[in-house]
mmCIF file of C-alpha atoms in Angstrom:
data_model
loop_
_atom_site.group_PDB
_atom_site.id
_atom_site.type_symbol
_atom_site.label_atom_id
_atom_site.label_comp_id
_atom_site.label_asym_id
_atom_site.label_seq_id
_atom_site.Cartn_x
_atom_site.Cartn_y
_atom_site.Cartn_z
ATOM 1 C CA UNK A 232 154.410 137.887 81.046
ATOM 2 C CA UNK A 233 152.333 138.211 78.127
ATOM 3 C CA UNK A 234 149.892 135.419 78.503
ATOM 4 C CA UNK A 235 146.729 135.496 76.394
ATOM 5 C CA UNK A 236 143.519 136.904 78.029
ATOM 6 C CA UNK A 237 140.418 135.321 78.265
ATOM 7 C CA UNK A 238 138.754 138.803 76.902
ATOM 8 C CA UNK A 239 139.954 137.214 73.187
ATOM 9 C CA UNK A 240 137.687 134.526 74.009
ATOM 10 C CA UNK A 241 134.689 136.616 74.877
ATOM 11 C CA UNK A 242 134.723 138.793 71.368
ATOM 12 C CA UNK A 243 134.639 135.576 69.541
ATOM 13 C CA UNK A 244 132.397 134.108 71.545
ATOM 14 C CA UNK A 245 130.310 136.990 70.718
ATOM 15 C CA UNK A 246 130.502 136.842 67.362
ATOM 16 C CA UNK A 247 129.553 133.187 67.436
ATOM 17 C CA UNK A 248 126.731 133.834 69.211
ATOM 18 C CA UNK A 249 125.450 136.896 66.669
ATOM 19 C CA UNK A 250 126.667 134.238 63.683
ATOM 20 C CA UNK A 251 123.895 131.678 65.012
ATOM 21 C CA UNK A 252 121.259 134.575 65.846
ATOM 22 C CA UNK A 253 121.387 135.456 62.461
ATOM 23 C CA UNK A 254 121.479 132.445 61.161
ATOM 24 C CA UNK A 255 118.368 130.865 63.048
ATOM 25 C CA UNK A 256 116.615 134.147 62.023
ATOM 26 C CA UNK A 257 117.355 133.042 58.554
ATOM 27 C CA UNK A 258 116.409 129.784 58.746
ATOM 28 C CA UNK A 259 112.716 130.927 60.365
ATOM 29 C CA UNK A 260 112.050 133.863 57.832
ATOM 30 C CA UNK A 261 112.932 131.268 55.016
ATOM 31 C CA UNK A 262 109.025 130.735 55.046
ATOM 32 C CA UNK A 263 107.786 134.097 56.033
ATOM 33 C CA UNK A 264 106.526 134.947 52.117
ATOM 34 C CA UNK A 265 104.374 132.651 52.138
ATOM 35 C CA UNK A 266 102.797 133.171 55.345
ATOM 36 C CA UNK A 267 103.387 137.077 54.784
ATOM 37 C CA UNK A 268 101.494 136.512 51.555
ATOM 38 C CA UNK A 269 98.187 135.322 53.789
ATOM 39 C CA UNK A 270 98.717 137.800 56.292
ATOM 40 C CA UNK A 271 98.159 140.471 53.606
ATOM 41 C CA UNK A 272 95.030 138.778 51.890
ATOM 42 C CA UNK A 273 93.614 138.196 54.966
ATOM 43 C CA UNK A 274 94.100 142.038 55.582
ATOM 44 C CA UNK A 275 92.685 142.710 52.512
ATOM 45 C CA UNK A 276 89.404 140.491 52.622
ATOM 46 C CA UNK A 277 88.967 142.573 56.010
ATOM 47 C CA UNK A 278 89.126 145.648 54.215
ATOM 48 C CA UNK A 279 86.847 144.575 51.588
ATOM 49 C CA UNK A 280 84.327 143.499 54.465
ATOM 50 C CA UNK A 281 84.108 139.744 54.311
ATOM 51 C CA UNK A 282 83.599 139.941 57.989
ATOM 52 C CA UNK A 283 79.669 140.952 56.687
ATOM 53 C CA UNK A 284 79.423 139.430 53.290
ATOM 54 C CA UNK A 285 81.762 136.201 53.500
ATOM 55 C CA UNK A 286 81.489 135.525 57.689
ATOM 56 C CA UNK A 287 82.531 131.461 57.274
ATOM 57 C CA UNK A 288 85.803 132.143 54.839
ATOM 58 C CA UNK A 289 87.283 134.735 56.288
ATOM 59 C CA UNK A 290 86.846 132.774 59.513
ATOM 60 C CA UNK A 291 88.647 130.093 58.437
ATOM 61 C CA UNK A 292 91.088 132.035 56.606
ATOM 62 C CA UNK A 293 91.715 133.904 60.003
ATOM 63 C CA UNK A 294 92.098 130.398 61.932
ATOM 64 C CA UNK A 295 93.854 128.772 58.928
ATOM 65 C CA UNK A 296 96.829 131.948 59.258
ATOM 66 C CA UNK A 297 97.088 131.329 62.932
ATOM 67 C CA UNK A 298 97.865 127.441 62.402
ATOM 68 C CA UNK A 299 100.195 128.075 59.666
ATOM 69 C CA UNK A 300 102.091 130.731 61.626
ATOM 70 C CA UNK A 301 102.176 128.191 64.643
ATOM 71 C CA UNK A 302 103.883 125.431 62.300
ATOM 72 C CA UNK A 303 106.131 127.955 60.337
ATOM 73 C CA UNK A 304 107.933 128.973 63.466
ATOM 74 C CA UNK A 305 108.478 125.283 64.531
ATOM 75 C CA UNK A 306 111.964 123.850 63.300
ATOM 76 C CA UNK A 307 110.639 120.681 62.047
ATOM 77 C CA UNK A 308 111.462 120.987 57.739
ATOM 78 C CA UNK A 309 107.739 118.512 57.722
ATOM 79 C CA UNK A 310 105.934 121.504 59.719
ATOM 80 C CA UNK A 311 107.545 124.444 57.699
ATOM 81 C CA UNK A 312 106.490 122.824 54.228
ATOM 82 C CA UNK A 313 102.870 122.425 56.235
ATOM 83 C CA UNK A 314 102.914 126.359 57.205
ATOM 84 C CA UNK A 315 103.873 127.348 53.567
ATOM 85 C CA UNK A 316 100.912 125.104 52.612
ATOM 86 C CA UNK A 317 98.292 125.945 54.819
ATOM 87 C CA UNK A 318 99.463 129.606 54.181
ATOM 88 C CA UNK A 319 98.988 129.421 50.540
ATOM 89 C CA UNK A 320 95.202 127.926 51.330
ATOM 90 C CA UNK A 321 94.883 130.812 53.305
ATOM 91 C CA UNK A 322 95.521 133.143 51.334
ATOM 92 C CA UNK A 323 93.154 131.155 48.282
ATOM 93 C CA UNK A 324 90.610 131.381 50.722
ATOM 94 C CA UNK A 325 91.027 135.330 51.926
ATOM 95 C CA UNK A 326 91.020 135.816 48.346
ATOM 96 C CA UNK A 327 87.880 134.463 47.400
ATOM 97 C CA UNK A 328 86.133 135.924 50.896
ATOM 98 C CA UNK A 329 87.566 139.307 49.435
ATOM 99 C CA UNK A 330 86.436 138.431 46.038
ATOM 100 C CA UNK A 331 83.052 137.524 47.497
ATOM 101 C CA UNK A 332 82.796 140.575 49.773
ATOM 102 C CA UNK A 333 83.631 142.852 46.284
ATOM 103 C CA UNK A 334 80.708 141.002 43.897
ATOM 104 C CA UNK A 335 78.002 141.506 46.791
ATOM 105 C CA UNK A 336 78.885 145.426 47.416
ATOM 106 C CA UNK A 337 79.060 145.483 43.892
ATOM 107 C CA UNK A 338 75.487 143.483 43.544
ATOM 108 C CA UNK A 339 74.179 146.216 46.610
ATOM 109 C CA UNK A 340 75.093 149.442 44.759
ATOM 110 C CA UNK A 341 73.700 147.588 41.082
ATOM 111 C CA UNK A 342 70.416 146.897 42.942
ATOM 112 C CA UNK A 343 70.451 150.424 44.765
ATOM 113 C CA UNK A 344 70.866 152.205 41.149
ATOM 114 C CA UNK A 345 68.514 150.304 39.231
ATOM 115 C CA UNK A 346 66.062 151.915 42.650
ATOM 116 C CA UNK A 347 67.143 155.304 41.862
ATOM 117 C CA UNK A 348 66.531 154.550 37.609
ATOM 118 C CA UNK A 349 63.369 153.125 38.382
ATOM 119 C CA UNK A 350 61.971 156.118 40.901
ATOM 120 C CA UNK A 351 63.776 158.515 38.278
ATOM 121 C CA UNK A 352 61.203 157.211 35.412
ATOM 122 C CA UNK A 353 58.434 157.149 37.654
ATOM 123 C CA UNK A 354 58.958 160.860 38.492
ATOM 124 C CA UNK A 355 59.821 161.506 34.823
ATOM 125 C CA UNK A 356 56.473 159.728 33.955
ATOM 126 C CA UNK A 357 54.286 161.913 36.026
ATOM 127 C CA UNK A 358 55.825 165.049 34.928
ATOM 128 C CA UNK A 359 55.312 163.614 31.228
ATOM 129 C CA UNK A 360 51.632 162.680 32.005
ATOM 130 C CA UNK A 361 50.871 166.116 34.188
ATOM 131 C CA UNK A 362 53.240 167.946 30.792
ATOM 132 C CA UNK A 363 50.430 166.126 28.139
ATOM 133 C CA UNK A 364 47.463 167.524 29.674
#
C-alpha cells in the first residue's frame, strides 16, 4: 500500500544535478583571477588611452585576453595552466601599454607647460624692455 514514489527520486536527482552545477562552476572560476586580473588592466590601459599612445600593446593585450579566456574555459588542466599564463602576460603587457600611455600624456602636458613658461617670459620680457625705457 505504501510503496515508495518515484517523486523521492526526482528531489535527489535534483540535488545531484545542482551538486555538479556548482561544482563545474567551481572548477571553471578556479582560474578566473588570473584572467579577471587582465581583464581589469586591459580596462585600465583603455582608460589611460593606449589605444592612441601604445596602439601595438594594447592590441595584443586585447587579442592575448581573448585567447586566454578561450583556453581557461576549456576543461583540459594543460589549457587552464596556459589561460592563467597567457593571462598573466596580458596583463604585463596592458600594464606597460597603460604605463606607456601615462609617461607620453605626461611628456604632452611637460612639453605644453614649458610652451606656456616660455611665451610667459617672452611677454614678461617685452613688458620689462617697454618698463626700461
Amino acid at each position: 500500500m505504501n510503496d515508495p514514489s518515484f517523486a523521492h527520486f526526482r528531489k535527489g536527482l535534483y540535488g545531484l544535478v545542482c551538486a555538479f552545477g556548482l561544482a563545474v562552476t567551481a572548477q571553471a572560476q578556479a582560474l578566473l583571477p588570473a584572467v579577471q586580473q587582465a581583464e581589469r588592466a586591459v580596462l585600465q590601459a583603455q582608460d589611460a588611452f593606449a589605444d592612441q599612445y601604445a596602439p601595438d600593446l594594447i592590441e595584443a593585450a586585447r587579442q592575448g585576453l581573448i585567447e586566454a579566456q578561450a583556453l581557461g574555459a576549456s576543461r583540459s588542466r594543460s589549457d587552464q595552466r596556459k589561460a592563467e599564463a597567457l593571462a598573466l602576460r596580458v596583463a604585463a603587457d596592458a600594464d606597460l601599454a597603460r604605463a606607456r600611455s601615462e609617461e607620453a600624456k605626461a611628456e604632452a602636458g611637460l612639453t605644453q607647460r614649458r610652451q606656456e613658461i616660455a611665451e610667459l617670459r617672452r611677454q614678461l620680457g617685452k613688458t620689462g624692455q617697454e618698463g626700461g625705457r
